[in-house]
Coordinates of C-alpha atoms in Angstrom, one line a residue:
M1 CA -7.8 -1.4 2.9
K2 CA -10.5 -3.6 5.1
P3 CA -12.9 -2.0 7.3
I4 CA -12.3 -2.8 11.1
H5 CA -15.0 -3.6 13.8
L6 CA -14.3 -3.3 17.3
I7 CA -13.9 -6.6 19.3
A8 CA -16.9 -6.8 20.9
T9 CA -16.6 -10.4 22.8
T10 CA -16.5 -9.6 26.8
A11 CA -14.1 -12.5 27.4
L12 CA -11.7 -11.6 24.6
A13 CA -11.6 -7.6 25.3
A14 CA -10.6 -8.9 29.1
L15 CA -7.8 -10.8 27.4
L16 CA -6.6 -7.9 25.2
L17 CA -6.5 -5.3 28.0
P18 CA -3.1 -3.1 27.5
G19 CA -2.3 -3.3 31.1
P20 CA -1.7 -0.8 33.7
A21 CA -2.1 2.9 32.7
T22 CA 1.5 3.9 31.4
A23 CA 2.8 7.6 30.7
A24 CA 4.0 7.9 26.9
P25 CA 7.9 7.0 26.4
I26 CA 10.2 9.8 26.3
I27 CA 11.6 10.3 23.1
T28 CA 15.2 11.7 22.2
V29 CA 17.0 12.7 19.1
V30 CA 20.0 10.8 18.3
A31 CA 20.2 12.6 14.7
R32 CA 18.3 14.8 12.4
T33 CA 18.7 15.9 9.0
G34 CA 19.4 19.5 8.4
T35 CA 21.8 19.7 11.4
Q36 CA 25.9 19.8 11.2
A37 CA 27.4 16.1 10.8
P38 CA 30.1 15.9 13.2
G39 CA 33.4 15.6 11.9
E40 CA 32.5 17.3 8.5
N41 CA 33.3 21.1 7.7
T42 CA 31.1 23.6 9.2
G43 CA 27.8 23.6 7.3
I44 CA 27.9 20.0 5.9
N45 CA 24.9 18.6 7.3
F46 CA 23.2 15.3 7.2
R47 CA 21.1 14.7 4.5
E48 CA 19.6 11.1 5.1
F49 CA 20.0 8.2 7.3
N50 CA 20.3 4.3 6.3
G51 CA 20.8 1.6 8.6
F52 CA 21.1 2.0 12.4
E53 CA 21.6 -0.5 15.4
V54 CA 21.5 0.2 19.4
G55 CA 23.9 -1.7 21.6
N56 CA 22.8 -2.9 24.9
G57 CA 24.9 -0.1 26.4
G58 CA 22.6 2.5 24.8
Q59 CA 25.1 3.5 22.2
V60 CA 23.7 4.0 18.6
V61 CA 25.6 3.5 15.5
F62 CA 24.2 4.7 12.4
G63 CA 24.9 5.2 8.2
A64 CA 24.0 8.6 6.8
R65 CA 24.7 10.6 3.7
V66 CA 25.5 14.3 3.9
D67 CA 25.6 17.3 1.6
P68 CA 26.4 18.4 -0.9
S69 CA 24.6 15.7 -2.5
F70 CA 26.6 15.7 -5.7
N71 CA 29.6 14.2 -4.1
T72 CA 30.2 10.4 -2.6
A73 CA 29.0 10.9 0.8
D74 CA 28.2 8.0 2.5
G75 CA 29.3 7.6 6.1
I76 CA 29.4 5.9 9.5
W77 CA 28.8 7.8 12.9
R78 CA 28.2 6.6 16.2
N79 CA 26.2 8.3 19.5
D80 CA 27.0 7.5 23.0
G81 CA 24.1 9.2 24.6
T82 CA 26.5 12.4 24.9
A83 CA 28.1 13.2 21.8
T84 CA 28.1 11.9 18.1
V85 CA 31.2 11.1 16.5
R86 CA 32.1 10.1 12.8
V87 CA 33.3 6.7 12.5
A88 CA 34.3 6.3 8.7
K89 CA 33.2 8.3 5.5
A90 CA 33.7 7.6 1.9
G91 CA 36.4 9.9 0.4
V92 CA 38.4 9.9 3.2
Q93 CA 41.6 7.7 4.6
A94 CA 40.8 4.1 5.2
P95 CA 42.4 3.4 8.7
G96 CA 45.0 0.7 8.6
L97 CA 45.9 1.1 5.0
P98 CA 48.8 2.8 3.3
A99 CA 48.2 6.7 3.1
G100 CA 46.1 7.9 0.3
V101 CA 44.0 4.8 0.3
N102 CA 40.4 6.1 1.0
F103 CA 37.1 4.5 1.4
S104 CA 34.9 4.5 -1.8
S105 CA 31.7 3.2 -0.3
L106 CA 30.3 1.7 2.7
T107 CA 27.8 -1.0 3.3
L108 CA 24.8 0.7 4.8
N109 CA 21.3 -1.2 5.5
A110 CA 19.5 -3.2 8.1
S111 CA 20.8 -6.2 7.0
S112 CA 24.5 -5.8 6.5
G113 CA 25.5 -3.4 9.2
P114 CA 26.6 -1.1 10.5
Y115 CA 26.9 -3.1 13.6
L116 CA 27.8 -2.2 17.5
D117 CA 29.1 -4.1 20.2
D118 CA 28.7 -3.7 23.9
A119 CA 32.1 -1.9 24.0
G120 CA 31.1 0.6 21.7
R121 CA 33.3 -0.8 18.6
V122 CA 31.6 -0.6 15.2
T123 CA 31.9 -3.5 12.6
F124 CA 31.1 -2.6 8.8
R125 CA 31.9 -3.8 5.4
G126 CA 33.9 -1.1 3.3
I127 CA 35.8 -0.8 0.0
V128 CA 38.5 1.2 -0.9
T129 CA 39.8 3.0 -3.7
T130 CA 42.6 1.3 -6.1
G131 CA 45.6 2.2 -7.8
T132 CA 47.3 3.4 -4.5
G133 CA 49.2 1.3 -1.9
S134 CA 49.5 -1.7 -4.1
V135 CA 45.5 -1.9 -3.8
T136 CA 43.9 -3.5 -7.0
N137 CA 40.5 -5.1 -7.4
D138 CA 41.6 -8.2 -5.5
N139 CA 42.1 -6.7 -2.2
N140 CA 40.0 -3.7 -2.1
K141 CA 37.2 -4.9 0.2
A142 CA 37.5 -5.5 3.8
L143 CA 35.6 -5.9 7.2
W144 CA 36.7 -3.1 9.7
Q145 CA 36.3 -3.0 13.8
G146 CA 36.8 -0.6 16.5
A147 CA 35.9 2.4 18.2
P148 CA 36.2 5.9 16.4
G149 CA 39.9 6.6 16.1
S150 CA 41.1 3.1 16.5
L151 CA 39.5 1.2 13.5
T152 CA 41.5 -1.5 12.1
P153 CA 40.6 -3.8 8.8
I154 CA 40.2 -7.4 10.6
Y155 CA 39.3 -9.3 7.3
R156 CA 40.3 -8.3 3.8
T157 CA 39.9 -9.8 0.2
G158 CA 43.3 -11.5 -1.0
I159 CA 44.2 -13.1 2.5
A160 CA 44.1 -16.5 3.1
A161 CA 40.9 -18.0 3.8
P162 CA 40.9 -20.3 7.0
D163 CA 40.4 -23.8 6.8
T164 CA 40.7 -24.1 3.3
P165 CA 43.5 -25.4 1.1
A166 CA 46.7 -23.4 0.3
G167 CA 46.0 -20.6 -2.2
A168 CA 42.3 -20.1 -1.4
V169 CA 41.9 -16.4 -0.9
F170 CA 38.5 -14.2 -0.1
S171 CA 37.0 -12.6 -2.8
D172 CA 34.2 -10.7 -1.1
F173 CA 32.3 -10.7 2.3
F174 CA 28.4 -10.7 2.3
E175 CA 26.0 -11.2 5.0
L176 CA 28.0 -9.8 7.8
V177 CA 26.5 -10.1 11.4
S178 CA 28.4 -9.2 14.5
N179 CA 27.2 -9.7 18.1
S180 CA 27.4 -7.7 21.7
S181 CA 30.8 -9.0 22.3
G182 CA 32.2 -7.9 19.0
Q183 CA 32.2 -11.8 17.1
V184 CA 31.9 -11.6 13.6
G185 CA 30.6 -13.7 11.3
F186 CA 30.0 -13.8 7.5
R187 CA 29.1 -15.5 4.2
G188 CA 32.4 -15.1 2.5
F189 CA 33.3 -15.8 -1.4
L190 CA 36.4 -17.4 -2.6
K191 CA 38.5 -16.3 -5.4
S192 CA 38.0 -19.0 -8.4
G193 CA 40.9 -20.5 -10.2
V194 CA 43.3 -20.8 -7.0
G195 CA 43.5 -23.0 -4.0
G196 CA 41.2 -25.4 -5.9
V197 CA 38.4 -23.1 -5.8
S198 CA 35.7 -23.0 -8.5
T199 CA 31.9 -21.9 -8.7
T200 CA 31.0 -25.4 -7.2
N201 CA 32.8 -24.4 -3.9
D202 CA 33.6 -20.7 -3.6
V203 CA 30.9 -19.9 -0.8
G204 CA 31.2 -20.6 2.7
I205 CA 30.5 -19.4 6.3
W206 CA 33.1 -18.1 8.5
V207 CA 33.0 -16.8 12.4
N208 CA 35.9 -15.7 14.6
E209 CA 36.4 -16.8 18.2
Q210 CA 38.5 -14.8 20.7
S211 CA 40.7 -17.7 21.4
A212 CA 40.8 -19.6 18.1
G213 CA 40.3 -16.8 15.5
L214 CA 38.5 -17.0 12.3
R215 CA 37.3 -20.5 11.4
M216 CA 34.9 -21.7 8.7
L217 CA 31.7 -23.6 9.4
A218 CA 30.2 -24.8 6.5
R219 CA 31.4 -24.6 2.6
E220 CA 29.7 -25.2 -0.6
G221 CA 30.8 -28.8 -1.9
S222 CA 31.5 -29.9 1.5
P223 CA 29.3 -32.9 3.4
A224 CA 26.4 -31.3 5.3
P225 CA 26.3 -32.1 9.0
G226 CA 24.0 -34.5 10.0
V227 CA 22.8 -35.4 6.5
S228 CA 23.1 -38.8 5.1
G229 CA 23.6 -40.3 1.6
G230 CA 27.0 -38.0 1.1
R231 CA 25.0 -34.8 0.2
T232 CA 26.9 -31.4 0.2
F233 CA 26.2 -27.9 0.2
Q234 CA 25.3 -26.6 -3.1
S235 CA 24.4 -23.5 -5.1
S236 CA 21.1 -23.4 -7.0
S237 CA 21.1 -23.3 -10.8
G238 CA 17.2 -22.6 -11.0
S239 CA 15.1 -19.8 -9.4
G240 CA 14.5 -19.2 -5.6
D241 CA 17.9 -18.6 -3.3
V242 CA 21.0 -19.3 -5.3
M243 CA 23.2 -19.4 -2.6
P244 CA 23.9 -22.5 -0.8
F245 CA 23.5 -20.6 2.5
T246 CA 21.0 -18.1 3.7
G247 CA 19.8 -16.4 6.9
L248 CA 23.2 -16.3 8.8
Q249 CA 22.5 -15.1 12.4
L250 CA 25.2 -14.9 15.3
S251 CA 23.9 -14.5 18.9
N252 CA 25.4 -12.9 21.7
Q253 CA 27.0 -16.1 23.2
G254 CA 28.6 -17.1 19.7
Q255 CA 25.7 -19.5 18.8
V256 CA 25.4 -19.5 14.8
V257 CA 22.4 -20.2 12.6
F258 CA 21.7 -20.6 9.0
G259 CA 19.6 -22.0 6.5
G260 CA 21.7 -24.3 3.8
R261 CA 20.6 -25.8 0.4
L262 CA 21.8 -29.2 -0.5
N263 CA 22.8 -30.7 -4.0
D264 CA 19.4 -32.5 -4.1
D265 CA 17.6 -29.5 -3.6
T266 CA 16.7 -30.0 0.1
R267 CA 16.9 -27.3 2.6
G268 CA 17.4 -27.3 6.0
I269 CA 18.7 -25.4 9.0
W270 CA 21.9 -25.7 11.2
L271 CA 23.0 -24.4 14.5
G272 CA 26.5 -24.3 16.2
N273 CA 29.7 -22.6 16.8
S274 CA 33.2 -22.7 15.6
A275 CA 34.7 -24.5 18.5
A276 CA 31.9 -27.2 18.4
G277 CA 30.8 -27.4 15.1
V278 CA 27.4 -27.0 13.7
S279 CA 24.5 -29.6 13.9
L280 CA 21.4 -30.3 12.1
I281 CA 18.1 -28.8 13.4
A282 CA 15.5 -29.5 10.9
L283 CA 15.9 -30.9 7.6
G284 CA 13.2 -31.3 4.6
S285 CA 11.7 -34.4 3.9
A286 CA 12.4 -35.2 7.7
Q287 CA 10.0 -35.9 10.6
A288 CA 9.0 -32.6 11.8
P289 CA 9.0 -32.7 15.7
G290 CA 5.8 -32.4 17.7
A291 CA 4.0 -33.2 14.4
P292 CA 2.1 -36.8 13.9
V293 CA 4.3 -39.8 12.8
G294 CA 5.0 -39.2 9.2
A295 CA 4.3 -35.6 8.8
L296 CA 7.6 -34.4 7.2
F297 CA 9.0 -30.9 6.7
D298 CA 8.7 -29.8 3.0
K299 CA 11.9 -30.6 0.9
T300 CA 12.5 -27.4 -0.8
T301 CA 10.9 -24.6 1.1
L302 CA 12.3 -24.8 4.7
A303 CA 14.7 -21.8 5.2
R304 CA 14.3 -20.6 1.7
G305 CA 14.8 -17.1 0.8
A306 CA 18.1 -14.9 0.3
D307 CA 17.2 -12.5 2.9
R308 CA 15.7 -14.7 5.7
R309 CA 17.2 -14.4 8.8
F310 CA 16.8 -16.4 12.4
G311 CA 16.3 -14.1 15.4
V312 CA 18.6 -16.1 17.4
S313 CA 18.9 -15.7 21.5
P314 CA 22.2 -15.3 23.4
V315 CA 22.1 -19.0 24.2
G316 CA 20.9 -20.0 20.5
N317 CA 17.3 -20.3 21.1
F318 CA 15.1 -19.2 17.9
A319 CA 12.4 -20.0 15.9
F320 CA 11.3 -20.9 12.3
P321 CA 8.0 -21.2 10.3
A322 CA 7.8 -24.2 7.9
L323 CA 5.6 -26.1 5.6
L324 CA 4.8 -29.8 5.8
T325 CA 4.4 -31.9 3.0
T326 CA 0.9 -32.8 1.8
G327 CA -0.3 -36.5 1.6
A328 CA 1.4 -38.2 4.8
G329 CA 1.0 -38.0 8.6
G330 CA -2.6 -36.4 8.2
V331 CA -0.8 -33.5 6.4
I332 CA -3.6 -31.6 4.1
S333 CA -3.4 -28.3 2.8
A334 CA -5.5 -26.8 5.6
N335 CA -3.0 -27.8 8.1
Q336 CA 0.4 -27.6 6.6
H337 CA 1.9 -24.5 7.9
G338 CA 3.6 -24.4 11.3
L339 CA 5.9 -22.3 13.7
W340 CA 8.9 -24.4 15.4
A341 CA 10.8 -23.0 18.4
R342 CA 14.4 -24.2 19.4
V343 CA 14.4 -23.9 23.3
A344 CA 16.9 -25.3 25.5
G345 CA 18.2 -27.6 23.0
N346 CA 14.9 -29.1 21.8
T347 CA 13.0 -28.3 18.9
L348 CA 9.0 -28.0 19.6
L349 CA 6.3 -27.3 17.7
A350 CA 5.0 -24.1 18.7
A351 CA 1.9 -23.4 16.6
R352 CA 0.0 -25.1 13.8
E353 CA -2.5 -24.3 10.9
S354 CA -5.9 -25.5 12.0
A355 CA -4.8 -26.0 15.6
P356 CA -6.8 -24.0 18.3
A357 CA -5.2 -20.6 18.8
P358 CA -4.5 -20.2 22.7
G359 CA -6.3 -17.6 24.5
L360 CA -9.2 -17.2 21.9
A361 CA -12.8 -18.8 22.2
S362 CA -13.4 -22.5 21.3
G363 CA -13.7 -22.9 17.8
V364 CA -10.9 -20.4 16.9
N365 CA -8.0 -22.0 14.9
F366 CA -5.0 -20.8 13.4
S367 CA -5.3 -20.4 9.7
N368 CA -3.4 -19.7 6.6
S369 CA -3.7 -16.1 5.1
G370 CA -0.4 -15.6 3.1
A371 CA 2.4 -17.5 2.0
N372 CA 3.6 -18.2 5.3
P373 CA 1.2 -17.3 8.4
F374 CA 3.9 -17.6 11.0
D375 CA 6.5 -15.8 9.5
G376 CA 8.7 -13.4 11.8
A377 CA 8.8 -15.3 15.2
E378 CA 11.3 -14.9 18.0
V379 CA 12.4 -16.7 21.1
N380 CA 14.5 -15.2 24.1
D381 CA 16.6 -17.0 26.5
A382 CA 13.8 -17.6 29.0
G383 CA 11.8 -19.3 26.3
N384 CA 9.5 -16.3 25.9
V385 CA 8.2 -16.4 22.3
V386 CA 6.5 -13.8 20.3
F387 CA 4.7 -14.4 16.8
K388 CA 2.2 -13.0 14.3
A389 CA -0.4 -15.3 13.2
F390 CA -3.9 -15.5 11.5
V391 CA -7.1 -17.2 12.8
A392 CA -10.2 -18.5 11.5
G393 CA -13.7 -20.1 12.8
T394 CA -16.5 -18.9 15.1
G395 CA -16.8 -15.1 15.1
I396 CA -13.5 -14.4 12.9
N397 CA -13.9 -12.3 9.8
A398 CA -11.4 -10.1 7.7
S399 CA -11.6 -7.4 10.3
N400 CA -10.1 -9.5 13.3
D401 CA -8.4 -12.4 11.7
S402 CA -4.6 -11.6 12.7
A403 CA -2.9 -11.2 16.1
I404 CA 0.2 -11.4 18.0
W405 CA 1.1 -13.7 20.7
T406 CA 3.4 -14.0 23.1
G407 CA 4.4 -16.0 26.3
K408 CA 5.9 -19.5 27.0
L409 CA 4.7 -22.0 24.7
I410 CA 2.3 -23.5 27.4
T411 CA 1.1 -20.1 28.3
L412 CA 0.6 -18.6 24.9
Q413 CA -2.0 -15.4 24.6
P414 CA -2.8 -12.9 22.2
V415 CA -1.6 -9.5 23.2
V416 CA -2.3 -7.3 20.2
R417 CA -5.2 -8.2 17.6
E418 CA -6.4 -6.5 14.3
G419 CA -9.7 -4.5 15.4
Q420 CA -8.4 -3.8 19.0
L421 CA -8.3 0.1 19.9
A422 CA -4.5 1.0 19.1
P423 CA -3.2 3.0 22.2
G424 CA -1.9 6.4 21.5
A425 CA -3.8 6.7 18.0
P426 CA -6.9 9.0 17.2
A427 CA -9.9 8.3 19.1
G428 CA -11.8 5.1 17.7
F429 CA -8.8 4.0 15.5
V430 CA -7.9 0.1 15.6
F431 CA -5.3 -2.2 14.5
G432 CA -5.7 -2.9 10.9
D433 CA -4.4 -6.0 9.0
L434 CA -1.2 -7.5 10.9
A435 CA -0.3 -9.5 8.0
T436 CA 3.1 -7.7 7.6
V437 CA 4.1 -7.4 11.3
R438 CA 7.0 -9.1 12.5
P439 CA 7.6 -8.1 16.2
V440 CA 11.2 -8.1 17.6
L441 CA 11.9 -9.5 21.2
N442 CA 14.3 -8.6 24.0
E443 CA 15.6 -10.6 27.0
L444 CA 13.1 -8.6 29.2
G445 CA 10.3 -10.0 27.0
Q446 CA 9.3 -6.8 25.8
F447 CA 8.6 -6.7 21.8
A448 CA 8.2 -4.0 19.7
F449 CA 6.4 -3.8 16.2
L450 CA 5.2 -1.2 13.1
A451 CA 1.5 -1.6 12.2
E452 CA -1.1 0.5 11.1
A453 CA -4.1 1.7 13.0
Q454 CA -7.1 3.0 11.0
N455 CA -10.8 4.4 11.5
A456 CA -13.6 1.8 11.8
A457 CA -14.5 2.5 8.2
G458 CA -10.9 1.9 7.1
T459 CA -10.6 4.7 5.0
V460 CA -8.0 6.5 7.1
T461 CA -4.8 4.9 8.3
R462 CA -1.9 6.1 10.4
R463 CA 1.3 3.8 10.6
G464 CA 3.0 3.9 13.9
L465 CA 5.2 2.1 16.3
W466 CA 4.2 0.0 19.4
A467 CA 6.0 -1.6 22.3
W468 CA 4.6 -4.3 24.6
D469 CA 6.1 -4.9 28.1
P470 CA 5.0 -8.0 30.5
G471 CA 3.9 -5.5 33.2
L472 CA 2.8 -2.6 31.3
G473 CA 1.1 -3.9 28.5
L474 CA 0.8 -2.1 25.3
M475 CA 1.9 1.5 24.6
K476 CA 2.4 3.7 21.6
I477 CA 6.3 4.7 20.7
A478 CA 5.2 7.1 17.5
I479 CA 2.6 7.3 15.2
Q480 CA 1.8 9.1 11.7
G481 CA 0.2 12.7 12.0
E482 CA 1.4 13.3 15.8
S483 CA 4.0 16.3 16.3
L484 CA 7.3 15.7 18.1
V485 CA 9.5 18.4 19.5
L486 CA 13.0 17.9 18.3
A487 CA 14.9 20.7 19.2
P488 CA 13.9 24.2 21.2
G489 CA 11.7 25.8 18.2
V490 CA 11.6 22.8 16.2
T491 CA 8.5 20.8 16.0
R492 CA 7.7 18.1 13.1
T493 CA 4.9 16.2 12.4
V494 CA 5.5 12.4 11.5
S495 CA 5.0 11.5 8.2
T496 CA 5.9 7.7 8.7
V497 CA 7.8 5.8 11.1
H498 CA 10.7 3.3 10.4
G499 CA 12.8 0.5 12.0
N500 CA 14.7 -2.6 12.1
F501 CA 11.4 -4.3 13.1
D502 CA 11.5 -7.1 10.4
A503 CA 12.9 -10.2 12.2
A504 CA 12.8 -12.1 9.3
F505 CA 14.8 -9.8 6.9
T506 CA 17.1 -8.2 9.4
A507 CA 20.3 -8.7 11.6
A508 CA 20.5 -5.0 12.9
R509 CA 18.7 -4.4 16.2
S510 CA 16.2 -1.6 17.3
L511 CA 15.4 -3.1 20.5
N512 CA 18.1 -3.9 22.9
D513 CA 18.0 -6.0 26.1
A514 CA 17.7 -2.8 28.2
G515 CA 14.4 -1.8 26.9
Q516 CA 16.0 1.1 24.9
L517 CA 14.4 1.1 21.6
V518 CA 15.8 3.1 18.5
F519 CA 13.9 4.0 15.2
S520 CA 13.7 6.6 12.4
A521 CA 11.0 9.2 11.3
T522 CA 10.2 10.9 8.3
F523 CA 8.4 14.0 8.5
T524 CA 5.9 15.9 6.5
D525 CA 8.7 18.4 5.4
D526 CA 10.6 15.4 4.2
S527 CA 13.3 15.8 6.8
Q528 CA 14.3 12.9 8.9
A529 CA 15.5 12.0 12.4
I530 CA 16.8 8.9 14.3
L531 CA 15.1 8.8 17.7
K532 CA 15.7 6.4 20.9
T533 CA 13.4 6.0 23.9
N534 CA 13.4 3.7 27.0
V535 CA 10.3 1.4 27.2
P536 CA 9.0 2.7 30.8
E537 CA 9.4 0.7 33.8
P538 CA 6.1 0.2 35.4
A539 CA 7.1 2.0 38.7
A540 CA 8.5 5.0 37.1
A541 CA 5.3 5.1 34.8
L542 CA 2.8 5.1 37.4
L543 CA 4.5 7.3 39.7
L544 CA 5.5 10.0 37.9
G545 CA 3.4 10.2 34.7
C546 CA 4.4 12.0 31.6
G547 CA 5.2 15.4 33.2
G548 CA 7.1 14.1 36.0
L549 CA 9.3 11.6 33.3
L550 CA 10.0 15.0 31.2
L551 CA 10.9 17.3 34.0
M552 CA 13.3 14.5 35.5
A553 CA 14.7 13.9 32.0
R554 CA 15.0 17.1 31.2
R555 CA 17.0 17.9 34.4
H556 CA 19.7 15.1 33.5
A557 CA 19.8 16.3 30.0
T558 CA 20.6 20.0 31.2
S559 CA 23.2 18.7 33.6
R560 CA 24.9 16.9 30.7
G561 CA 25.0 19.7 28.2
K562 CA 22.3 18.0 26.2
R563 CA 20.2 20.5 24.3
D564 CA 17.7 18.2 22.4
S565 CA 14.0 18.5 23.4
L566 CA 12.1 15.8 24.7
S567 CA 8.5 15.0 24.0
C568 CA 5.9 12.5 25.6
G569 CA 4.4 12.4 21.7

């Protein structure tokens, strides 16, 4: 564990001021273990949680397991701010299928759902029992969508796959994504041996449109758009990502972004929709925008990684880190890492290793301190960027060499930095190494991130969740060691905080475009809770303060019959 020293430079301290004083956000309980699970028999309680997302309307969907532990008990619940209802559960009837056909399992995790749209509909992948109602291993998997009580299977294995030859049928669905309007995209597998399908062309990407239905955007073995030489998408036979497509993401306006692998092992990134098709954004061995002539994206590392996601904004803005090939265009090992942003239809260089780090002293440059120093960046519709990066140079050492930048590409500033006092942490605690931090960004320009704070000696750490707002600056949401009031007479001490804050590896969102933030916490007694808060608005925080906000929220909660207690942390 690295010892941390306070940042002493006056100009730097001014840059990193957290902004106007704010009250701690009010935290409400969505669900907690040890309490009755809605839809279950009396005494059947939540036991653990897995996967959650918040919609722009404030509704929360989450996966959970219930007691008794010896049963298959995975389920999905939705909370609308007033009540929690069960959506689906293993062992119960699967809607839209013959009587007696039950769910056998549900896919519950941050990268595969369940998902929630702004109308409150839930989307998820499930597997059903075989042997009843003509269900076999060829048709026992499906994607369901709908509000509680009105679920329907929208796509099922064994059905014809659109835009493929006659006889080709789906055999499974992976990397499911869904947006705020309920549009669905997925990486689909085709059954080999029928419809001309073999192991060389059995994977594709499909997305649905309200007017056109389900359409295929790309398929293994097919020519890759924008690529010369007749090259095709193809799976790998070696190490690394073995799929021809990775990192699928779907924007709220139907823009799809994904990484792909070609049959010569070149990697690329594509963007588009099912109506207009997809276009090439970046390709290995091709000129890197914004870099000197001759500086090329590395052939085999661009968009590599089976779980990598691109946080794409509603209109299709996104960012991606990349390596440049050494030996051409002035590229050497000391400047080969970079970050590119797709903004308003243009791909722009946002940051590059060895280039000056905006907002820091002269002689302080971006540097490489890991596999990719710019991993996990995001861009919103307004062109605001957030990313974590490393620096080196004058006055830089292991105690202050990582930071988070945000702003437009021409006005980037570091707003969180290793060695900076961590708001809401114990006195004297500062942010530790930010190497694994990957913030998530919303359309208000707010972002949230998980990080560790530690004492100056680096001997005591506290993992916590922080949010940053353009007007309010930095604020603590929850931190290890603090006590939260979860219900009247129920107080628990936070052991660790979790969330879908890894922009590089998740599709589910913890921060919506209204500034609502959902996360989970494990407490020192091993109980868990899913919690929700609003990043405070400047006027409310400054005029009311914590006590006023609590009183106002409690009155509002009482008028709606809610009994969960609230806490300023």
